[in-house]
Amino acid sequence: MVKDGWLINNSTGIRYNRNELVAVVVEAEVFEEFLTWRKQREKISLADVFKELRQIAVEENYILEVPSRQDRPNPFADAIDDFSL
């Protein structure tokens, strides 16, 4: 059935606009179950991991000692210097 430019399938609650799926109508309880499922499947971001690591470091009074920087051999740069046109 087409109503106001929307193709409506009343039996499933699926809404199309110009043959493109734009919405699905579901019961509130089903949507809550979906949100719970999605929350459980969310992957932890790298930012979240570092946030947790910083918190642990504070709780444990841990200090990360970073050695001073030093130049390392770079064979690629040396090869370019040796290359003549």
PDB file as gemmi writes it, atoms N, CA and C in Angstrom:
CRYST1    1.000    1.000    1.000  90.00  90.00  90.00 P 1                      
ATOM      1  N   MET A   1       0.839  -1.171   0.000  1.00  0.00           N  
ATOM      2  CA  MET A   1       0.000   0.000   0.000  1.00  0.00           C  
ATOM      3  C   MET A   1       0.890   1.241   0.000  1.00  0.00           C  
ATOM      4  N   VAL A   2       0.562   2.232  -0.826  1.00  0.00           N  
ATOM      5  CA  VAL A   2       1.315   3.480  -0.883  1.00  0.00           C  
ATOM      6  C   VAL A   2       0.484   4.564  -0.218  1.00  0.00           C  
ATOM      7  N   LYS A   3       1.087   5.262   0.732  1.00  0.00           N  
ATOM      8  CA  LYS A   3       0.386   6.337   1.435  1.00  0.00           C  
ATOM      9  C   LYS A   3       1.356   7.501   1.590  1.00  0.00           C  
ATOM     10  N   ASP A   4       0.999   8.660   1.062  1.00  0.00           N  
ATOM     11  CA  ASP A   4       1.833   9.869   1.137  1.00  0.00           C  
ATOM     12  C   ASP A   4       3.245   9.614   0.615  1.00  0.00           C  
ATOM     13  N   GLY A   5       3.374   8.859  -0.460  1.00  0.00           N  
ATOM     14  CA  GLY A   5       4.677   8.595  -1.050  1.00  0.00           C  
ATOM     15  C   GLY A   5       5.466   7.498  -0.358  1.00  0.00           C  
ATOM     16  N   TRP A   6       4.880   6.853   0.653  1.00  0.00           N  
ATOM     17  CA  TRP A   6       5.555   5.787   1.395  1.00  0.00           C  
ATOM     18  C   TRP A   6       4.922   4.455   1.052  1.00  0.00           C  
ATOM     19  N   LEU A   7       5.753   3.458   0.817  1.00  0.00           N  
ATOM     20  CA  LEU A   7       5.251   2.103   0.636  1.00  0.00           C  
ATOM     21  C   LEU A   7       5.193   1.473   2.018  1.00  0.00           C  
ATOM     22  N   ILE A   8       4.001   1.079   2.429  1.00  0.00           N  
ATOM     23  CA  ILE A   8       3.816   0.579   3.784  1.00  0.00           C  
ATOM     24  C   ILE A   8       3.360  -0.866   3.727  1.00  0.00           C  
ATOM     25  N   ASN A   9       4.091  -1.721   4.420  1.00  0.00           N  
ATOM     26  CA  ASN A   9       3.707  -3.121   4.553  1.00  0.00           C  
ATOM     27  C   ASN A   9       3.184  -3.275   5.977  1.00  0.00           C  
ATOM     28  N   ASN A  10       1.885  -3.261   6.137  1.00  0.00           N  
ATOM     29  CA  ASN A  10       1.279  -3.251   7.468  1.00  0.00           C  
ATOM     30  C   ASN A  10       1.561  -4.515   8.274  1.00  0.00           C  
ATOM     31  N   SER A  11       1.760  -5.634   7.611  1.00  0.00           N  
ATOM     32  CA  SER A  11       1.936  -6.871   8.360  1.00  0.00           C  
ATOM     33  C   SER A  11       3.290  -6.945   9.046  1.00  0.00           C  
ATOM     34  N   THR A  12       4.317  -6.286   8.502  1.00  0.00           N  
ATOM     35  CA  THR A  12       5.641  -6.394   9.099  1.00  0.00           C  
ATOM     36  C   THR A  12       6.142  -5.106   9.738  1.00  0.00           C  
ATOM     37  N   GLY A  13       5.527  -3.975   9.458  1.00  0.00           N  
ATOM     38  CA  GLY A  13       5.991  -2.718  10.014  1.00  0.00           C  
ATOM     39  C   GLY A  13       7.206  -2.176   9.313  1.00  0.00           C  
ATOM     40  N   ILE A  14       7.449  -2.609   8.085  1.00  0.00           N  
ATOM     41  CA  ILE A  14       8.609  -2.151   7.323  1.00  0.00           C  
ATOM     42  C   ILE A  14       8.183  -0.964   6.471  1.00  0.00           C  
ATOM     43  N   ARG A  15       9.025   0.094   6.450  1.00  0.00           N  
ATOM     44  CA  ARG A  15       8.704   1.297   5.689  1.00  0.00           C  
ATOM     45  C   ARG A  15       9.759   1.534   4.623  1.00  0.00           C  
ATOM     46  N   TYR A  16       9.284   1.741   3.387  1.00  0.00           N  
ATOM     47  CA  TYR A  16      10.164   2.026   2.261  1.00  0.00           C  
ATOM     48  C   TYR A  16       9.839   3.398   1.707  1.00  0.00           C  
ATOM     49  N   ASN A  17      10.841   4.079   1.222  1.00  0.00           N  
ATOM     50  CA  ASN A  17      10.664   5.324   0.498  1.00  0.00           C  
ATOM     51  C   ASN A  17      11.469   5.209  -0.781  1.00  0.00           C  
ATOM     52  N   ARG A  18      10.783   5.204  -1.925  1.00  0.00           N  
ATOM     53  CA  ARG A  18      11.439   5.024  -3.230  1.00  0.00           C  
ATOM     54  C   ARG A  18      12.263   3.740  -3.263  1.00  0.00           C  
ATOM     55  N   ASN A  19      11.665   2.675  -2.809  1.00  0.00           N  
ATOM     56  CA  ASN A  19      12.269   1.335  -2.785  1.00  0.00           C  
ATOM     57  C   ASN A  19      13.494   1.233  -1.882  1.00  0.00           C  
ATOM     58  N   GLU A  20      13.679   2.187  -0.975  1.00  0.00           N  
ATOM     59  CA  GLU A  20      14.797   2.128  -0.025  1.00  0.00           C  
ATOM     60  C   GLU A  20      14.225   1.944   1.376  1.00  0.00           C  
ATOM     61  N   LEU A  21      14.743   0.959   2.087  1.00  0.00           N  
ATOM     62  CA  LEU A  21      14.289   0.710   3.452  1.00  0.00           C  
ATOM     63  C   LEU A  21      14.686   1.899   4.323  1.00  0.00           C  
ATOM     64  N   VAL A  22      13.699   2.504   4.985  1.00  0.00           N  
ATOM     65  CA  VAL A  22      13.996   3.682   5.806  1.00  0.00           C  
ATOM     66  C   VAL A  22      13.617   3.485   7.264  1.00  0.00           C  
ATOM     67  N   ALA A  23      12.745   2.538   7.563  1.00  0.00           N  
ATOM     68  CA  ALA A  23      12.335   2.342   8.952  1.00  0.00           C  
ATOM     69  C   ALA A  23      11.717   0.973   9.127  1.00  0.00           C  
ATOM     70  N   VAL A  24      11.804   0.487  10.358  1.00  0.00           N  
ATOM     71  CA  VAL A  24      11.134  -0.746  10.738  1.00  0.00           C  
ATOM     72  C   VAL A  24      10.447  -0.474  12.065  1.00  0.00           C  
ATOM     73  N   VAL A  25       9.173  -0.727  12.125  1.00  0.00           N  
ATOM     74  CA  VAL A  25       8.407  -0.507  13.343  1.00  0.00           C  
ATOM     75  C   VAL A  25       8.345  -1.821  14.111  1.00  0.00           C  
ATOM     76  N   VAL A  26       8.799  -1.781  15.353  1.00  0.00           N  
ATOM     77  CA  VAL A  26       8.778  -2.974  16.201  1.00  0.00           C  
ATOM     78  C   VAL A  26       8.190  -2.601  17.555  1.00  0.00           C  
ATOM     79  N   GLU A  27       7.806  -3.598  18.308  1.00  0.00           N  
ATOM     80  CA  GLU A  27       7.288  -3.365  19.654  1.00  0.00           C  
ATOM     81  C   GLU A  27       8.404  -2.814  20.531  1.00  0.00           C  
ATOM     82  N   ALA A  28       8.052  -2.013  21.503  1.00  0.00           N  
ATOM     83  CA  ALA A  28       9.035  -1.392  22.393  1.00  0.00           C  
ATOM     84  C   ALA A  28       9.889  -2.447  23.101  1.00  0.00           C  
ATOM     85  N   GLU A  29       9.268  -3.542  23.503  1.00  0.00           N  
ATOM     86  CA  GLU A  29      10.000  -4.607  24.206  1.00  0.00           C  
ATOM     87  C   GLU A  29      11.064  -5.223  23.299  1.00  0.00           C  
ATOM     88  N   VAL A  30      10.733  -5.431  22.031  1.00  0.00           N  
ATOM     89  CA  VAL A  30      11.697  -5.976  21.071  1.00  0.00           C  
ATOM     90  C   VAL A  30      12.847  -5.001  20.875  1.00  0.00           C  
ATOM     91  N   PHE A  31      12.536  -3.707  20.809  1.00  0.00           N  
ATOM     92  CA  PHE A  31      13.579  -2.697  20.652  1.00  0.00           C  
ATOM     93  C   PHE A  31      14.494  -2.669  21.870  1.00  0.00           C  
ATOM     94  N   GLU A  32      13.937  -2.777  23.074  1.00  0.00           N  
ATOM     95  CA  GLU A  32      14.752  -2.820  24.291  1.00  0.00           C  
ATOM     96  C   GLU A  32      15.679  -4.036  24.278  1.00  0.00           C  
ATOM     97  N   GLU A  33      15.177  -5.174  23.816  1.00  0.00           N  
ATOM     98  CA  GLU A  33      16.018  -6.370  23.702  1.00  0.00           C  
ATOM     99  C   GLU A  33      17.149  -6.136  22.714  1.00  0.00           C  
ATOM    100  N   PHE A  34      16.833  -5.469  21.606  1.00  0.00           N  
ATOM    101  CA  PHE A  34      17.867  -5.147  20.619  1.00  0.00           C  
ATOM    102  C   PHE A  34      18.931  -4.248  21.221  1.00  0.00           C  
ATOM    103  N   LEU A  35      18.523  -3.210  21.957  1.00  0.00           N  
ATOM    104  CA  LEU A  35      19.498  -2.302  22.574  1.00  0.00           C  
ATOM    105  C   LEU A  35      20.394  -3.042  23.565  1.00  0.00           C  
ATOM    106  N   THR A  36      19.816  -3.944  24.330  1.00  0.00           N  
ATOM    107  CA  THR A  36      20.602  -4.744  25.270  1.00  0.00           C  
ATOM    108  C   THR A  36      21.601  -5.618  24.521  1.00  0.00           C  
ATOM    109  N   TRP A  37      21.156  -6.262  23.454  1.00  0.00           N  
ATOM    110  CA  TRP A  37      22.031  -7.118  22.642  1.00  0.00           C  
ATOM    111  C   TRP A  37      23.170  -6.299  22.037  1.00  0.00           C  
ATOM    112  N   ARG A  38      22.828  -5.120  21.481  1.00  0.00           N  
ATOM    113  CA  ARG A  38      23.844  -4.281  20.850  1.00  0.00           C  
ATOM    114  C   ARG A  38      24.871  -3.806  21.878  1.00  0.00           C  
ATOM    115  N   LYS A  39      24.418  -3.450  23.072  1.00  0.00           N  
ATOM    116  CA  LYS A  39      25.332  -2.986  24.120  1.00  0.00           C  
ATOM    117  C   LYS A  39      26.312  -4.104  24.503  1.00  0.00           C  
ATOM    118  N   GLN A  40      25.823  -5.334  24.552  1.00  0.00           N  
ATOM    119  CA  GLN A  40      26.672  -6.473  24.907  1.00  0.00           C  
ATOM    120  C   GLN A  40      27.710  -6.746  23.825  1.00  0.00           C  
ATOM    121  N   ARG A  41      27.385  -6.440  22.576  1.00  0.00           N  
ATOM    122  CA  ARG A  41      28.283  -6.738  21.462  1.00  0.00           C  
ATOM    123  C   ARG A  41      29.228  -5.594  21.122  1.00  0.00           C  
ATOM    124  N   GLU A  42      29.052  -4.444  21.772  1.00  0.00           N  
ATOM    125  CA  GLU A  42      29.912  -3.302  21.466  1.00  0.00           C  
ATOM    126  C   GLU A  42      31.356  -3.656  21.791  1.00  0.00           C  
ATOM    127  N   LYS A  43      32.225  -3.273  20.894  1.00  0.00           N  
ATOM    128  CA  LYS A  43      33.641  -3.493  21.128  1.00  0.00           C  
ATOM    129  C   LYS A  43      34.194  -2.324  21.924  1.00  0.00           C  
ATOM    130  N   ILE A  44      35.126  -2.627  22.781  1.00  0.00           N  
ATOM    131  CA  ILE A  44      35.765  -1.589  23.576  1.00  0.00           C  
ATOM    132  C   ILE A  44      36.760  -0.861  22.678  1.00  0.00           C  
ATOM    133  N   SER A  45      36.702   0.459  22.701  1.00  0.00           N  
ATOM    134  CA  SER A  45      37.593   1.242  21.850  1.00  0.00           C  
ATOM    135  C   SER A  45      38.983   1.328  22.481  1.00  0.00           C  
ATOM    136  N   LEU A  46      39.956   1.650  21.659  1.00  0.00           N  
ATOM    137  CA  LEU A  46      41.313   1.829  22.145  1.00  0.00           C  
ATOM    138  C   LEU A  46      41.368   2.965  23.157  1.00  0.00           C  
ATOM    139  N   ALA A  47      40.585   4.016  22.934  1.00  0.00           N  
ATOM    140  CA  ALA A  47      40.528   5.136  23.878  1.00  0.00           C  
ATOM    141  C   ALA A  47      40.038   4.663  25.246  1.00  0.00           C  
ATOM    142  N   ASP A  48      39.041   3.772  25.263  1.00  0.00           N  
ATOM    143  CA  ASP A  48      38.529   3.240  26.528  1.00  0.00           C  
ATOM    144  C   ASP A  48      39.593   2.419  27.249  1.00  0.00           C  
ATOM    145  N   VAL A  49      40.361   1.665  26.499  1.00  0.00           N  
ATOM    146  CA  VAL A  49      41.418   0.850  27.091  1.00  0.00           C  
ATOM    147  C   VAL A  49      42.485   1.747  27.721  1.00  0.00           C  
ATOM    148  N   PHE A  50      42.882   2.805  27.004  1.00  0.00           N  
ATOM    149  CA  PHE A  50      43.877   3.721  27.557  1.00  0.00           C  
ATOM    150  C   PHE A  50      43.332   4.468  28.778  1.00  0.00           C  
ATOM    151  N   LYS A  51      42.047   4.793  28.769  1.00  0.00           N  
ATOM    152  CA  LYS A  51      41.437   5.451  29.925  1.00  0.00           C  
ATOM    153  C   LYS A  51      41.523   4.540  31.141  1.00  0.00           C  
ATOM    154  N   GLU A  52      41.214   3.263  30.935  1.00  0.00           N  
ATOM    155  CA  GLU A  52      41.308   2.299  32.023  1.00  0.00           C  
ATOM    156  C   GLU A  52      42.754   2.133  32.487  1.00  0.00           C  
ATOM    157  N   LEU A  53      43.686   2.098  31.542  1.00  0.00           N  
ATOM    158  CA  LEU A  53      45.096   1.966  31.886  1.00  0.00           C  
ATOM    159  C   LEU A  53      45.579   3.157  32.716  1.00  0.00           C  
ATOM    160  N   ARG A  54      45.174   4.379  32.316  1.00  0.00           N  
ATOM    161  CA  ARG A  54      45.545   5.573  33.089  1.00  0.00           C  
ATOM    162  C   ARG A  54      44.989   5.506  34.503  1.00  0.00           C  
ATOM    163  N   GLN A  55      43.747   5.039  34.643  1.00  0.00           N  
ATOM    164  CA  GLN A  55      43.132   4.922  35.964  1.00  0.00           C  
ATOM    165  C   GLN A  55      43.880   3.918  36.828  1.00  0.00           C  
ATOM    166  N   ILE A  56      44.259   2.791  36.254  1.00  0.00           N  
ATOM    167  CA  ILE A  56      45.025   1.783  37.006  1.00  0.00           C  
ATOM    168  C   ILE A  56      46.374   2.352  37.424  1.00  0.00           C  
ATOM    169  N   ALA A  57      47.024   3.089  36.516  1.00  0.00           N  
ATOM    170  CA  ALA A  57      48.324   3.689  36.839  1.00  0.00           C  
ATOM    171  C   ALA A  57      48.192   4.659  38.005  1.00  0.00           C  
ATOM    172  N   VAL A  58      47.129   5.435  38.041  1.00  0.00           N  
ATOM    173  CA  VAL A  58      46.905   6.379  39.145  1.00  0.00           C  
ATOM    174  C   VAL A  58      46.679   5.612  40.440  1.00  0.00           C  
ATOM    175  N   GLU A  59      45.834   4.581  40.391  1.00  0.00           N  
ATOM    176  CA  GLU A  59      45.523   3.798  41.597  1.00  0.00           C  
ATOM    177  C   GLU A  59      46.756   3.090  42.153  1.00  0.00           C  
ATOM    178  N   GLU A  60      47.643   2.653  41.266  1.00  0.00           N  
ATOM    179  CA  GLU A  60      48.834   1.902  41.680  1.00  0.00           C  
ATOM    180  C   GLU A  60      50.062   2.800  41.872  1.00  0.00           C  
ATOM    181  N   ASN A  61      49.884   4.115  41.691  1.00  0.00           N  
ATOM    182  CA  ASN A  61      50.996   5.072  41.768  1.00  0.00           C  
ATOM    183  C   ASN A  61      52.140   4.662  40.840  1.00  0.00           C  
ATOM    184  N   TYR A  62      51.789   4.214  39.656  1.00  0.00           N  
ATOM    185  CA  TYR A  62      52.773   3.758  38.682  1.00  0.00           C  
ATOM    186  C   TYR A  62      53.242   4.930  37.835  1.00  0.00           C  
ATOM    187  N   ILE A  63      54.538   4.998  37.646  1.00  0.00           N  
ATOM    188  CA  ILE A  63      55.123   6.034  36.798  1.00  0.00           C  
ATOM    189  C   ILE A  63      55.853   5.334  35.654  1.00  0.00           C  
ATOM    190  N   LEU A  64      55.485   5.675  34.436  1.00  0.00           N  
ATOM    191  CA  LEU A  64      56.127   5.112  33.262  1.00  0.00           C  
ATOM    192  C   LEU A  64      57.391   5.902  32.974  1.00  0.00           C  
ATOM    193  N   GLU A  65      58.513   5.220  33.060  1.00  0.00           N  
ATOM    194  CA  GLU A  65      59.786   5.880  32.789  1.00  0.00           C  
ATOM    195  C   GLU A  65      60.121   5.701  31.316  1.00  0.00           C  
ATOM    196  N   VAL A  66      60.253   6.814  30.623  1.00  0.00           N  
ATOM    197  CA  VAL A  66      60.542   6.803  29.195  1.00  0.00           C  
ATOM    198  C   VAL A  66      62.011   7.123  29.009  1.00  0.00           C  
ATOM    199  N   PRO A  67      62.778   6.233  28.372  1.00  0.00           N  
ATOM    200  CA  PRO A  67      64.200   6.508  28.164  1.00  0.00           C  
ATOM    201  C   PRO A  67      64.397   7.700  27.233  1.00  0.00           C  
ATOM    202  N   SER A  68      65.560   8.331  27.361  1.00  0.00           N  
ATOM    203  CA  SER A  68      65.841   9.475  26.490  1.00  0.00           C  
ATOM    204  C   SER A  68      65.938   8.997  25.044  1.00  0.00           C  
ATOM    205  N   ARG A  69      65.628   9.903  24.132  1.00  0.00           N  
ATOM    206  CA  ARG A  69      65.645   9.569  22.714  1.00  0.00           C  
ATOM    207  C   ARG A  69      67.080   9.494  22.214  1.00  0.00           C  
ATOM    208  N   GLN A  70      67.292   8.632  21.254  1.00  0.00           N  
ATOM    209  CA  GLN A  70      68.603   8.541  20.624  1.00  0.00           C  
ATOM    210  C   GLN A  70      68.433   8.129  19.165  1.00  0.00           C  
ATOM    211  N   ASP A  71      69.357   8.573  18.334  1.00  0.00           N  
ATOM    212  CA  ASP A  71      69.308   8.213  16.924  1.00  0.00           C  
ATOM    213  C   ASP A  71      69.670   6.742  16.756  1.00  0.00           C  
ATOM    214  N   ARG A  72      68.991   6.101  15.817  1.00  0.00           N  
ATOM    215  CA  ARG A  72      69.294   4.714  15.481  1.00  0.00           C  
ATOM    216  C   ARG A  72      69.760   4.667  14.045  1.00  0.00           C  
ATOM    217  N   PRO A  73      70.499   3.620  13.698  1.00  0.00           N  
ATOM    218  CA  PRO A  73      70.929   3.485  12.306  1.00  0.00           C  
ATOM    219  C   PRO A  73      69.720   3.398  11.379  1.00  0.00           C  
ATOM    220  N   ASN A  74      69.826   4.017  10.193  1.00  0.00           N  
ATOM    221  CA  ASN A  74      68.749   3.999   9.219  1.00  0.00           C  
ATOM    222  C   ASN A  74      69.339   3.620   7.865  1.00  0.00           C  
ATOM    223  N   PRO A  75      69.357   2.329   7.561  1.00  0.00           N  
ATOM    224  CA  PRO A  75      69.967   1.873   6.307  1.00  0.00           C  
ATOM    225  C   PRO A  75      69.297   2.487   5.077  1.00  0.00           C  
ATOM    226  N   PHE A  76      68.018   2.752   5.125  1.00  0.00           N  
ATOM    227  CA  PHE A  76      67.327   3.340   3.987  1.00  0.00           C  
ATOM    228  C   PHE A  76      67.871   4.735   3.688  1.00  0.00           C  
ATOM    229  N   ALA A  77      67.999   5.555   4.718  1.00  0.00           N  
ATOM    230  CA  ALA A  77      68.529   6.904   4.526  1.00  0.00           C  
ATOM    231  C   ALA A  77      69.982   6.843   4.048  1.00  0.00           C  
ATOM    232  N   ASP A  78      70.748   5.914   4.561  1.00  0.00           N  
ATOM    233  CA  ASP A  78      72.146   5.762   4.131  1.00  0.00           C  
ATOM    234  C   ASP A  78      72.211   5.358   2.664  1.00  0.00           C  
ATOM    235  N   ALA A  79      71.300   4.492   2.223  1.00  0.00           N  
ATOM    236  CA  ALA A  79      71.276   4.051   0.825  1.00  0.00           C  
ATOM    237  C   ALA A  79      70.938   5.216  -0.098  1.00  0.00           C  
ATOM    238  N   ILE A  80      70.053   6.085   0.322  1.00  0.00           N  
ATOM    239  CA  ILE A  80      69.703   7.244  -0.497  1.00  0.00           C  
ATOM    240  C   ILE A  80      70.900   8.175  -0.613  1.00  0.00           C  
ATOM    241  N   ASP A  81      71.650   8.347   0.464  1.00  0.00           N  
ATOM    242  CA  ASP A  81      72.833   9.194   0.436  1.00  0.00           C  
ATOM    243  C   ASP A  81      73.888   8.627  -0.511  1.00  0.00           C  
ATOM    244  N   ASP A  82      73.969   7.298  -0.569  1.00  0.00           N  
ATOM    245  CA  ASP A  82      74.966   6.637  -1.420  1.00  0.00           C  
ATOM    246  C   ASP A  82      74.544   6.604  -2.887  1.00  0.00           C  
ATOM    247  N   PHE A  83      73.276   6.834  -3.166  1.00  0.00           N  
ATOM    248  CA  PHE A  83      72.760   6.751  -4.533  1.00  0.00           C  
ATOM    249  C   PHE A  83      73.108   8.018  -5.293  1.00  0.00           C  
ATOM    250  N   SER A  84      73.687   7.845  -6.450  1.00  0.00           N  
ATOM    251  CA  SER A  84      74.025   9.018  -7.255  1.00  0.00           C  
ATOM    252  C   SER A  84      73.254   8.960  -8.563  1.00  0.00           C  
ATOM    253  N   LEU A  85      72.887  10.126  -9.048  1.00  0.00           N  
ATOM    254  CA  LEU A  85      72.133  10.201 -10.302  1.00  0.00           C  
ATOM    255  C   LEU A  85      73.048  10.279 -11.484  1.00  0.00           C  
TER     256      LEU A  85                                                      
END                                                                             
